[in-house]
Amino acid sequence: MALASFVVPTVAQGQAIPITGLSTGIDQITGERPARKNINDLQAARGPSCTDDTKPCLGTNGATRDLYILGLSDLQNKSESDPISYFQLAGIHGRPFIPWNGVENATVVTLAGFCPHGAFASQYENSSSASYKAAAESFRVPYWDWASDYRLPASVIDQRVTVNGPHGKVDIPNPLYSYRWQQFPLNSEAHYFPTDDGNKDCWYWNETKRLPNANGSDQYDAVNQSLADISSSLQDQVYRVFTSAKDYETMASTEDRSSSFESVHDQVHGVFGAVMQNLDYSAFDPLFWLHHANVDRLYAMWQAIHYNNTYQTQVRFAGLLYGTPDANVTADSPLKPFYRGDDPTSFHTGRTAAAMATFGYTYPEIDDWSLSQEETRKAVTAKVNQLYSNGANGVSSAQQQRRRRRQQQAPRKEYFAHVSVERAELQLPCTVYFMLGDEKAGQMSLLSMPMKGRTHGEVPLTRALDRALASDAVAVKGNAPVGDVKLVTSKLRQLFRVEIRKADGTVIPVESVPSLSVEVEGEDVVAASHIGEFPAYGVATRLSGVGFGKLARREAKNRL
């Protein structure tokens, strides 16, 4: 995931392009690296001082935001035939299926982001402003933390944006709003953008779209409502990965029967429909890069906590877009088409790309140059607890610690739905919804790829159960008795159901998906005594007769 911050240097035509680390802005004595910043922080940094058209926008954050917008605009305006244009860099992720960096492609690989640092810095190489020079030195691509603040960033909604250019304020099309195709209509050849693939909202319009209506207008109110609907579930799932995933494969893949960042990543893609929901096209939406930078951030935080387990250790069967299709993949498999900066004849691997330090960046939560590995683990764990634990927002660290001490000897119950399904039986993309009556308790999104193979997911149900039980007469003083397993089981048998819907909202009958299996389990959870530690989970116990699939049907029949 550290390839999320690669630099594409200028090279002679026909020469392999090495993917190098960023060296600017790094303290040569301490090793401190510039941090990627939250896109909302860059937007907020504009502030009152940036509203006066007669004055420059002062301050490094404000200058960084201007550099980012202007640099991204410049990148999008590069000829689509240029290998370091936005078009071709986005195309590495999917369509068009053409070689990049001299490497032929095969199936699919997902990158976490990009940082064309040269394009950004060159915008201001002749500027006399110290703040802009400092911003150029320390720039790293920003991220959107949808798990702590689900609202769509204001920076990506406005069609036009005003920034401070080299010669004063300029009003330009907002490069975070969309990517406008330079050649339109698009090339409809099979390996480019075919018009017979059922993905009309991806290629029909002259720019990328987000949940468009019939007229091609982005429906941002609907997008924000969908994000609001899944916000608590997203937060709970992110926290669950941090607290339960003990190895890299579980954290990163939907092949295991646990929560993973990959599953949560898919849900965010699914909210936007159209381009973002279709992995052949998704990297063309500028929001893709903010989203994937955040996924890279979550990976990096998990790696800082599990510092002895920072890359894949198992052999997995997979296919890579620029590698051998349907082959075994290890930590030493080449990540084509990304040549190493220190050896431009060799490709990066999962092992060489595992560390952020290799690529010259960090995140606000991670200081791994002045702290020991164990100190970093505790510091990042504390940040995770502050950002993502249920009810953490607005609660001070001291309050959290007192609460944990009171609760340490009193386990609580948490409930999770475990789902698995064969993708080939579904019409992709689609979403599996877990319902408590009419309320959506959680969901699992399945994107357009891979088209086959068994996918697993885990969805927290505790918050939804709290609300369902709190409305019952048995609730005492507003505290839902989720610790009463018999009561919870009875409620779930009464209310729990599964829905599957295609991208257009059409229902896929669950009976038509024989591989679908859903089970609900409860776990005892003991709160940590310190904010620098995670809660401890006990052995999971399956709730009889709750869920979907052969086992649930047999148990339901036996109760009759």
Coordinates of C-alpha atoms in Angstrom, one line a residue, residues 37 50 107 113 147 181 183 198 200 206-207 238 245 266 273 287 342 362 383 423 439 526:
K37 CA -3.2 15.6 5.5
C50 CA -8.0 33.4 2.1
T107 CA -6.5 -8.8 -15.0
G113 CA -3.0 6.5 -4.6
A147 CA -14.8 6.5 9.0
W181 CA -12.5 13.1 -20.9
Q183 CA -11.3 12.6 -26.3
G198 CA -23.9 -2.3 -19.4
K200 CA -23.6 3.5 -19.4
N206 CA -18.2 13.8 -21.0
E207 CA -16.9 13.6 -17.4
V238 CA -12.8 -0.1 10.9
A245 CA -7.3 -8.8 12.8
D266 CA -15.8 -1.7 -1.1
G273 CA -22.5 4.1 -8.1
L287 CA -12.4 11.0 -5.2
D342 CA 16.9 1.8 -6.6
T362 CA 3.7 9.4 7.0
K383 CA -5.5 7.4 18.2
R423 CA -19.6 -14.0 -6.5
E439 CA -33.7 -0.7 9.7
V526 CA -13.5 -6.8 28.1

